Coordinates of C-alpha atoms in Angstrom, one line a residue:
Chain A
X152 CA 106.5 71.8 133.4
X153 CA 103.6 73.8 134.6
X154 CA 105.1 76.4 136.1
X155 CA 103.9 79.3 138.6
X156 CA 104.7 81.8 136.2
X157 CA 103.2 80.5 133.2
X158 CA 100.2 80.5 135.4
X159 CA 100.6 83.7 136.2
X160 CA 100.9 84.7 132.8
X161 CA 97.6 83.0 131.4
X162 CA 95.7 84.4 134.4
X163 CA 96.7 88.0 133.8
X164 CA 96.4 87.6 130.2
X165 CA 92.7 86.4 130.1
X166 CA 92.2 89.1 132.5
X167 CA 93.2 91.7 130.5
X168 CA 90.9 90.0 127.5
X169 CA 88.1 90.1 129.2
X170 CA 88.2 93.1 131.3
X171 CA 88.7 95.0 127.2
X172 CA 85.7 92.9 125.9
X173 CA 83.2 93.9 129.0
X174 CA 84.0 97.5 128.6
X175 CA 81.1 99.9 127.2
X176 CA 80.4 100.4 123.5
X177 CA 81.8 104.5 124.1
X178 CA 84.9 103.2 126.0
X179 CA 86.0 100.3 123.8
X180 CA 85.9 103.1 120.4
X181 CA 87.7 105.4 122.6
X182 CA 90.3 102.7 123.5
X183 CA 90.5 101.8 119.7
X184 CA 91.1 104.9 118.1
X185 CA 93.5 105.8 121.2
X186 CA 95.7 102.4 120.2
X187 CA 95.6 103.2 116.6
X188 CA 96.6 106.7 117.0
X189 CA 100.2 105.2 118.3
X190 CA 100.4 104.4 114.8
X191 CA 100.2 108.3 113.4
X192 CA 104.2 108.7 113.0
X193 CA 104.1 105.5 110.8
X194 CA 101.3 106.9 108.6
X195 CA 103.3 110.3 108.2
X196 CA 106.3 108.2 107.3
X197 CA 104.4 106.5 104.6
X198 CA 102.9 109.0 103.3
X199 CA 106.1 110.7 102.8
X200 CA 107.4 107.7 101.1
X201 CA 104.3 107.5 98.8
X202 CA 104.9 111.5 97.8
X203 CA 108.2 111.1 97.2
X204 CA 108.3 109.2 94.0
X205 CA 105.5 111.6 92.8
X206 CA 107.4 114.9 93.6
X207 CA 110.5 113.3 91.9
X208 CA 108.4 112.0 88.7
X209 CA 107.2 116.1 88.4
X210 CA 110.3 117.6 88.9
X211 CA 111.7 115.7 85.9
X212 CA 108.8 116.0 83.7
X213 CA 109.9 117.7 80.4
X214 CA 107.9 121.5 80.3
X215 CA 106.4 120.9 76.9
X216 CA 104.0 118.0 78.2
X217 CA 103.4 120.4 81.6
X218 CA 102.1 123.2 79.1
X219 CA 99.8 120.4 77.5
X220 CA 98.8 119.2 80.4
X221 CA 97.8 123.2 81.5
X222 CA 95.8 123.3 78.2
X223 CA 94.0 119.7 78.5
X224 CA 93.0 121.7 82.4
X225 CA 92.0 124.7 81.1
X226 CA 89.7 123.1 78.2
X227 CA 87.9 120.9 81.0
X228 CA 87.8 123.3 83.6
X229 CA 85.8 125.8 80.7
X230 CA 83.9 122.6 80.0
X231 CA 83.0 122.0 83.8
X232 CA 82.2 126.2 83.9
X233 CA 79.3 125.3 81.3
X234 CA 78.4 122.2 83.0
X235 CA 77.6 124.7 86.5
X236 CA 75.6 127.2 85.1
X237 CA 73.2 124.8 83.5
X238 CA 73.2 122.7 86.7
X239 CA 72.6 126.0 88.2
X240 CA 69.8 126.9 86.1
X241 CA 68.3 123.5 86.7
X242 CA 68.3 123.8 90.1
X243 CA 66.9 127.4 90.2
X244 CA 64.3 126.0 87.6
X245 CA 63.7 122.7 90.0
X246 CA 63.3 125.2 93.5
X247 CA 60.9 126.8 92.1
X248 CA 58.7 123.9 90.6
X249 CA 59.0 122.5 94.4
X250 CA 57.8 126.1 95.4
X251 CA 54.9 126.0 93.2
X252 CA 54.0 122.6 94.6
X253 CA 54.5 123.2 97.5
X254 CA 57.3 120.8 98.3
X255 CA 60.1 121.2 100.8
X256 CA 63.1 122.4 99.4
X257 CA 65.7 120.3 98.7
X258 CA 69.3 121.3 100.5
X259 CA 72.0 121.0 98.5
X260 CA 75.0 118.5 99.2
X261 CA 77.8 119.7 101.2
X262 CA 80.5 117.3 100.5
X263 CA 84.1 117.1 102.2
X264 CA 87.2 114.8 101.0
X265 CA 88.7 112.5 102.9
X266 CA 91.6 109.9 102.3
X267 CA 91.8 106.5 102.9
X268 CA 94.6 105.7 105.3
X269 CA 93.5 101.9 105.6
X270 CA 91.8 99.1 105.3
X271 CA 90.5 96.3 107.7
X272 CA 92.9 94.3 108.6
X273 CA 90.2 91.3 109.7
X274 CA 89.2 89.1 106.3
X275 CA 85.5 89.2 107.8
X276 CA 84.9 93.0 108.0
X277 CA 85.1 95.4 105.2
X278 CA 85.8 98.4 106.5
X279 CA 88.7 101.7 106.2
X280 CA 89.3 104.4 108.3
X281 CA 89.5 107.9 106.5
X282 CA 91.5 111.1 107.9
X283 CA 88.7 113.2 109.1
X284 CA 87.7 113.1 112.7
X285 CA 85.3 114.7 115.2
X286 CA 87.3 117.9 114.8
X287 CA 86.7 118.0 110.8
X288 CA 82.6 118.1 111.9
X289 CA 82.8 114.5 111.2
X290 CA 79.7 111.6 112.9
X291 CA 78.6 108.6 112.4
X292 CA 76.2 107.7 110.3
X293 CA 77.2 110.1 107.9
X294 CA 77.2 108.8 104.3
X295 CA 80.5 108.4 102.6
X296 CA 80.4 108.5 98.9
X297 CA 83.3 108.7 95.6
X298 CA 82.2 110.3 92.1
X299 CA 81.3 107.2 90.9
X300 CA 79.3 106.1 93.7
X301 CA 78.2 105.1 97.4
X302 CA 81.0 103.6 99.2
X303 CA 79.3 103.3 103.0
X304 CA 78.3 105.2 105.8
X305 CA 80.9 106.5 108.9
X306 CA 80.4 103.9 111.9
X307 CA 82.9 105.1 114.0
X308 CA 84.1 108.7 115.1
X309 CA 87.6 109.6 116.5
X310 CA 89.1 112.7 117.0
X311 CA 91.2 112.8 113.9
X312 CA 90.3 109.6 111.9
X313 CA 87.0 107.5 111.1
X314 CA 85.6 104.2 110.8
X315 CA 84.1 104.0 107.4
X316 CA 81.5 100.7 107.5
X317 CA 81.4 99.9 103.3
X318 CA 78.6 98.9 101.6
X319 CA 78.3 94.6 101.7
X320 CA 79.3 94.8 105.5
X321 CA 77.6 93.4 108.1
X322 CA 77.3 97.3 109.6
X323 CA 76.1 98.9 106.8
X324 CA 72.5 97.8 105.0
X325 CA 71.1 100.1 102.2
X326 CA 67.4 100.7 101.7
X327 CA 67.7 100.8 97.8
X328 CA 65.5 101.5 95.1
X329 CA 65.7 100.0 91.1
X330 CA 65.5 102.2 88.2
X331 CA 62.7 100.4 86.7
X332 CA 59.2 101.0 85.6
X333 CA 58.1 99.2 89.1
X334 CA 61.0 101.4 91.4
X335 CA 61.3 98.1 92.9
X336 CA 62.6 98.3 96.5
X337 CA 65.5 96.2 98.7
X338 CA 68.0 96.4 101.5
X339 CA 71.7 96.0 100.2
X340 CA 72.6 93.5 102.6
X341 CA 76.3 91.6 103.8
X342 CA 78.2 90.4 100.6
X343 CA 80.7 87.9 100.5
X344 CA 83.7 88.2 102.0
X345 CA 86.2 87.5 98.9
X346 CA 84.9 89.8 96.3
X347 CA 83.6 93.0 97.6
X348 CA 82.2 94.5 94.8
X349 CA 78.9 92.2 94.3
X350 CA 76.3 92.8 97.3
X351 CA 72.8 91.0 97.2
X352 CA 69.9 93.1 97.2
X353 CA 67.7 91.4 99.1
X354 CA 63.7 91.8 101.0
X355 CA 62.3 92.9 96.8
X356 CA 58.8 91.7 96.3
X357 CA 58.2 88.7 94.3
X358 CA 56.2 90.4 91.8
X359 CA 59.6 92.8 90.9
X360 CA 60.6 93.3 87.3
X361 CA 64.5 93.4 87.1
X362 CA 66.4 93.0 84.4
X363 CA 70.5 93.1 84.0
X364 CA 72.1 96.5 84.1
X365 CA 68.9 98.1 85.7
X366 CA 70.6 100.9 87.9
X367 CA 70.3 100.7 91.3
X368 CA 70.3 104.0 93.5
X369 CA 69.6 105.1 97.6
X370 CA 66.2 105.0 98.3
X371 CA 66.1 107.7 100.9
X372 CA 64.4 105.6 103.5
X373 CA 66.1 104.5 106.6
X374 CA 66.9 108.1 107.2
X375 CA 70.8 107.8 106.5
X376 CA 71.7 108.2 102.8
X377 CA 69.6 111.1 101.1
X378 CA 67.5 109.9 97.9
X379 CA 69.5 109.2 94.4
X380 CA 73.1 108.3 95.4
X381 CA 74.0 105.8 92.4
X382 CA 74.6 102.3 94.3
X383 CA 75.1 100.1 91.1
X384 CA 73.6 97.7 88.2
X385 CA 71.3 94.5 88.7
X386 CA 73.4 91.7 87.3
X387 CA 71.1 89.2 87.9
X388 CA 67.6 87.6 90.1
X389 CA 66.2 84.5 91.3
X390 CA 63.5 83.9 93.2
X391 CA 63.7 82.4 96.7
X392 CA 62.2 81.5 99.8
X393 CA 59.5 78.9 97.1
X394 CA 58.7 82.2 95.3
X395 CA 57.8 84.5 97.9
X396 CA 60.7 87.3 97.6
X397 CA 63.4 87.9 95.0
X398 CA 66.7 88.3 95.7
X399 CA 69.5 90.0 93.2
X400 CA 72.8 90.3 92.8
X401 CA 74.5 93.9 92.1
X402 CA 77.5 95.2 90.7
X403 CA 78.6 98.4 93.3
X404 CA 79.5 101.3 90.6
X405 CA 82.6 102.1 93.6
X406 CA 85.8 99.9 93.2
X407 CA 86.0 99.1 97.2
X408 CA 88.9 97.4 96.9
X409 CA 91.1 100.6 95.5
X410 CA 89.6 103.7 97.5
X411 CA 91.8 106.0 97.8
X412 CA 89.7 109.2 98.4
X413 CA 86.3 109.5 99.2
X414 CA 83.9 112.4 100.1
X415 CA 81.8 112.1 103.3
X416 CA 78.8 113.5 102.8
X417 CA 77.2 116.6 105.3
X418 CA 73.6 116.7 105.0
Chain B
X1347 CA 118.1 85.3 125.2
X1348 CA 118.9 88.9 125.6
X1349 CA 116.8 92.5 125.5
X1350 CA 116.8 92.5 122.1
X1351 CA 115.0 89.6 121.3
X1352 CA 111.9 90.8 123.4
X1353 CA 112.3 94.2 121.5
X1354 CA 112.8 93.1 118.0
X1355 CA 109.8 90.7 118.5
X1356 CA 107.2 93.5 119.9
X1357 CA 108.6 96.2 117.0
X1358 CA 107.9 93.5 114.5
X1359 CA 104.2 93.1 115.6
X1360 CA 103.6 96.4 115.1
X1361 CA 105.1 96.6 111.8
X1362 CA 103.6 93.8 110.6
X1363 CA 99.9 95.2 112.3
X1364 CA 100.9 98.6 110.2
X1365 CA 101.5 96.8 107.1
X1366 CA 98.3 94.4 107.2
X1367 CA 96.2 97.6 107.4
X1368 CA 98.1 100.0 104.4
X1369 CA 98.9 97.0 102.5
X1370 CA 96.4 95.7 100.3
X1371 CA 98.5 93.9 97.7
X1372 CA 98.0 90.5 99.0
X1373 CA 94.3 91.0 99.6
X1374 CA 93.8 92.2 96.0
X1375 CA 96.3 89.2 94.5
X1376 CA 95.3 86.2 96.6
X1377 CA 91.7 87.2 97.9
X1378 CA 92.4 87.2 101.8
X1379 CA 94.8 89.6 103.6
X1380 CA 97.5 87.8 105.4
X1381 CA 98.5 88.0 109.0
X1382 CA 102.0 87.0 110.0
X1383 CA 100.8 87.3 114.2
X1384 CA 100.5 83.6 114.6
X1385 CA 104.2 83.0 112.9
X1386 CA 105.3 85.3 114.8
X1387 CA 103.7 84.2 117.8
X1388 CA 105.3 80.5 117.3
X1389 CA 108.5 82.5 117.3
X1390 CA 108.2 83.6 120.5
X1391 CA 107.0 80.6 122.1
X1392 CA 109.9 78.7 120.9
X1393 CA 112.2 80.9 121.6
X1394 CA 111.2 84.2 124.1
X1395 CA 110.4 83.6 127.8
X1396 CA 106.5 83.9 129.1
X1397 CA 106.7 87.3 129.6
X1398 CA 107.4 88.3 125.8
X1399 CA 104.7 85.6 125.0
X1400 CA 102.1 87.0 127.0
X1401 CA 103.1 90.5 126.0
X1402 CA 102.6 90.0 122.1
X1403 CA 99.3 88.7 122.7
X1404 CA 97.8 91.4 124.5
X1405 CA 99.8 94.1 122.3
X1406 CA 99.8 92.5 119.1
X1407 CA 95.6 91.6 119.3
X1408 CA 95.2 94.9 120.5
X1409 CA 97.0 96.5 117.5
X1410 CA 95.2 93.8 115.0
X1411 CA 92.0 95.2 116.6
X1412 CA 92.5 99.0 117.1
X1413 CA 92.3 98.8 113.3
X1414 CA 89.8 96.5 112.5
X1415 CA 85.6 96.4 113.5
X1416 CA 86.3 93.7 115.5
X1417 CA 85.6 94.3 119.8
X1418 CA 88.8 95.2 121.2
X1419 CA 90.8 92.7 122.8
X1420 CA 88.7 89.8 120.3
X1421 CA 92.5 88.7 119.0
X1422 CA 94.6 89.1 122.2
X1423 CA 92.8 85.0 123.7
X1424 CA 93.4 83.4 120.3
X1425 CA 96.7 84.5 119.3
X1426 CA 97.9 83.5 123.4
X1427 CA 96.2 80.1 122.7
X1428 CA 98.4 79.6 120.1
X1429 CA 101.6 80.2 121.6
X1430 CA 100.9 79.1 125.0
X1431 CA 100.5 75.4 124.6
X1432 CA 103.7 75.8 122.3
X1433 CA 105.9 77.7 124.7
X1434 CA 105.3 74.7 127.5
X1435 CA 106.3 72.4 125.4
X1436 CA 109.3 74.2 123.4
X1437 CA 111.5 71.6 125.3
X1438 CA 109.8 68.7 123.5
X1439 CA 110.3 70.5 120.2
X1440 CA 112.8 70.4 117.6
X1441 CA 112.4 73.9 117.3
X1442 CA 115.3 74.4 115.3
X1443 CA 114.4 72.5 112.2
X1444 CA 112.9 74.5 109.3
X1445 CA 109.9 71.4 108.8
X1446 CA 108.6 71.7 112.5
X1447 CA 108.6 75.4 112.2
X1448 CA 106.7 75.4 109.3
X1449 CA 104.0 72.6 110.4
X1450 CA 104.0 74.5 113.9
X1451 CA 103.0 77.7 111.8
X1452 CA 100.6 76.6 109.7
X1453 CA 98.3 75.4 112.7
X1454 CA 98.5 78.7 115.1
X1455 CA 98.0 80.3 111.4
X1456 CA 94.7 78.0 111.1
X1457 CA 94.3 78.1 114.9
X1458 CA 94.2 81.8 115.2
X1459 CA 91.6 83.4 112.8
X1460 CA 89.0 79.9 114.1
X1461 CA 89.1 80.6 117.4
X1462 CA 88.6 84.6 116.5
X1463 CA 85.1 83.8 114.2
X1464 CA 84.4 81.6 117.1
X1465 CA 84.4 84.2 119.4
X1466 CA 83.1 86.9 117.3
X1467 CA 80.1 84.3 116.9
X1468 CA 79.7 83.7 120.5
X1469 CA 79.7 87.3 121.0
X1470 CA 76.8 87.7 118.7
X1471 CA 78.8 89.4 116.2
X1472 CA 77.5 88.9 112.0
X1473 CA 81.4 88.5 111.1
X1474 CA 81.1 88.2 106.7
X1475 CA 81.4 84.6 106.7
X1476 CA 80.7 82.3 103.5
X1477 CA 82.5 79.9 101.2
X1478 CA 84.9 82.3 100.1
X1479 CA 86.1 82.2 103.9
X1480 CA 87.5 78.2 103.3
X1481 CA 90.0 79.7 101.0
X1482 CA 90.8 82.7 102.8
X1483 CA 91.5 80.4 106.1
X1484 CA 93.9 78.1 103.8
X1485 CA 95.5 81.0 101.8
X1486 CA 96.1 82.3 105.6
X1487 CA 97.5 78.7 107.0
X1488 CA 99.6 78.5 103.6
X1489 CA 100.9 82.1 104.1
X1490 CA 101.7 81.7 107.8
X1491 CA 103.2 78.4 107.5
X1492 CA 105.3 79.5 104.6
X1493 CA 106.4 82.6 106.6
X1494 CA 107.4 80.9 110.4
X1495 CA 110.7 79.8 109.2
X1496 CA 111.6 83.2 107.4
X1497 CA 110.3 84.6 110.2
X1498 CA 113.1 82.0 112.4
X1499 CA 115.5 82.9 110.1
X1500 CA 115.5 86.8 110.0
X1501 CA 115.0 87.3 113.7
X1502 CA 118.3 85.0 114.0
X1503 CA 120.0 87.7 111.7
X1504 CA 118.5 90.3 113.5
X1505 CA 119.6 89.2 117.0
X1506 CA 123.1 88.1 115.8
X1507 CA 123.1 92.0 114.1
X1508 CA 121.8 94.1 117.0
X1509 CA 121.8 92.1 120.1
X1510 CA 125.2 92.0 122.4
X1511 CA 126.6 88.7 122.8
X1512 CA 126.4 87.0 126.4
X1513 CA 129.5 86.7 127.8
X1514 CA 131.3 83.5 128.3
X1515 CA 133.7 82.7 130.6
X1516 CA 137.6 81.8 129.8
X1517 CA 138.6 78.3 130.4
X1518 CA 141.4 80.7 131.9
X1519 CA 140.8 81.9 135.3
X1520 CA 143.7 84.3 136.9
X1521 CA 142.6 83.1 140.6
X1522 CA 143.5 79.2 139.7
X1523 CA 146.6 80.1 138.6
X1524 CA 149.1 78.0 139.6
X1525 CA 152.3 80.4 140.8
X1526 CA 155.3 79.2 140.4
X1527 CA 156.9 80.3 143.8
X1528 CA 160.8 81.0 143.9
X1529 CA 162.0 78.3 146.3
X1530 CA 164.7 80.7 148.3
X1531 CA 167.3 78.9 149.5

């Protein structure tokens, strides 16, 4: 029953396992983003299939609703005109407040957007890869962010697509900070692995005040994601390890489980 | 068994590789994605030759992992394990009925993502593992076992569709003929 062949077979398959699991850290995200890349013509196809029922739905959209839809863009873009300059003047009023005290200045954001092409397919990793690579500027480490909030930080770099570790995996802890009177401070660590969008904050001091819907942003420490990205809210804390630490529960602001474009951020 | 099968069975893998990763439907409805592999592998066990087996494996874990964090080539040992003790006995089997496919699916389905923690554990990985992970493992043995016969069944269609037929030989062979020679006086 045992035959040569099948022998043959399990010897040169186990082979081949190991020989891909003892190659270098560089090598094996090489090999990975090189395998996946044999999937590009399928990601074109399906992107052509999502754009299709879009570019249908606008051709046949009546021209009275277009021209109300051009007004509704116009109003926000005037609003979002106002919205600049005052920023602007902040900013301009905020530089040189730092200048009088003396403080570095801070660089402003450059942000780049990136879609999401997919999704772990493992149930015990929550991770996507993005479409910007090593020839869009991209590296790891760089934070990865959407409008509402952080989403994770880039943990693995290919030549046209990225590894996007997001926040609650085991890749990717956050030194975070509460908005609270105390500015009680944590490490976002791994969530569960069903619902992605409630991460413990964990390592706060005993002694930390936090109460339900406190916000929760970056702290800047750890020397990846810059100072004051919202994260999310508190929902709620208990004390552990017989009282010594506290431990909370919070709500990410980002909906992880329907990115669809994200901005990576370029410090 | 003829070159289609092998074909049909390796295209398949990769569809279903490209689906698991664009798809996120089932993750967002039933809280774990699904991962028709380990069907597919008791497919080929039951009814490819070694070669195919061993093939899907190495191609099909590679693909899982080329999109996933996990090491490369983490898949390829669990998803062979589930085949291989299946192909060397596909003789004992009763491959054919619907009930052995399914129980047969349901354990590489279970089988498979195990022996992957296990591994990822051993390799002092910090895969996200908690309760939540019970239900994803049994929404992932329901899903697989539920899918082995559908699997059976549309790969039946699809080699009756695209694959040639083998030939079989007439009861009618020219050479035995029996001539009827003209007895000349």
């Amino acid at each position: 029953m045992f035959k040569q062949k099948n022998y043959l077979a399990l010897g040169a398959v186990v082979l081949v396992a190991v020989l891909l699991l003892s190659l270098p850290t560089r090598a094996s995200v090489r090999l990975k983003l090189a395998v996946g890349s044999w999937f590009l013509p399928l990601f074109g196809l399906a992107g052509t299939a999502q754009q299709l029922p879009a570019d249908l739905a606008d051709s046949v959209l009546p021209r009275r609703e277009l021209l109300h839809e051009i007004d509704d863009l116009r109003r926000e873009n005037q609003q979002l005109k106002e919205q600049q300059i005052q920023t602007a003047a902040v900013a301009r009023e905020n530089d040189q407040l730092r200048g009088l005290l003396g403080w570095q200045r801070q660089a402003p954001w450059k942000l780049k957007l990136a879609n999401v092409v997919m999704r772990d397919p493992a149930n015990w990793w929550h991770t996507i890869q993005i479409d910007l690579g090593s020839r869009d500027g991209i590296q790891t480490n760089q934070p990865v962010l959407t409008a509402d909030g952080l989403v994770g930080r880039v943990s693995a770099v290919g030549f046209v697509s990225s590894q996007v570790a997001l926040v609650g995996d085991p890749n990717c802890h956050v030194s975070a900070l509460v908005e609270n009177a105390t500015h009680d401070l944590g490490v976002l660590t791994s969530g569960g692995p069903i619902d992605s969008s409630l991460v413990p904050l964990s390592y706060l001091a005993s002694s930390a005040n936090l109460k339900p819907g406190q916000n929760v942003l970056t702290s800047g420490l750890g020397g990846i994601f810059p100072k004051g990205i919202p994260i999310g809210k508190i929902v709620d804390a208990q004390s552990i390890e017989y009282g010594l630490a506290t431990e909370a529960n919070v709500k990410l602001n980002a909906n992880l489980g329907a990115l669809e474009q994200v901005w990576v951020l370029f410090k | 068994m003829n070159f289609f099968n092998p074909v049909l069975i390796l295209s398949f893998a990769f569809l279903t590789v490209f689906g698991e990763a664009t798809l996120s439907g089932p993750r967002n409805l039933l809280g774990a994605q699904i991962d028709l592999l380990p069907a597919l592998m008791v497919y080929a066990a039951l009814k490819a030759d070694i070669v195919t087996v061993s093939l899907l494996a190495v191609l099909g874990g590679l693909w899982f992992d080329s999109f996933s964090a996990n090491p490369p080539g983490i898949s390829i040992v669990p998803l062979f394990a589930a085949g291989f003790p299946i192909h060397l006995r596909r003789e004992l089997i009763l491959r054919d009925l619907p009930f052995a496919q399914f129980v047969l699916g349901a354990a590489a389905s279970a089988l498979v993502p195990a022996l992957t923690l296990l591994l990822l554990l051993n390799g002092g990985q910090q895969p996200l593992i908690g309760w939540g992970s019970l239900w994803q493992w049994i929404v992932l043995t329901a899903v697989g076992a539920a899918a082995t016969p559908v699997i059976f069944a549309l790969f039946e269609w699809g080699g009756r569709t695209l694959g040639y037929r083998p030939h079989t030989e007439m009861g009618f062979r020219p050479d035995r003929e029996i001539r009827h020679r003209k007895i000349l006086k």
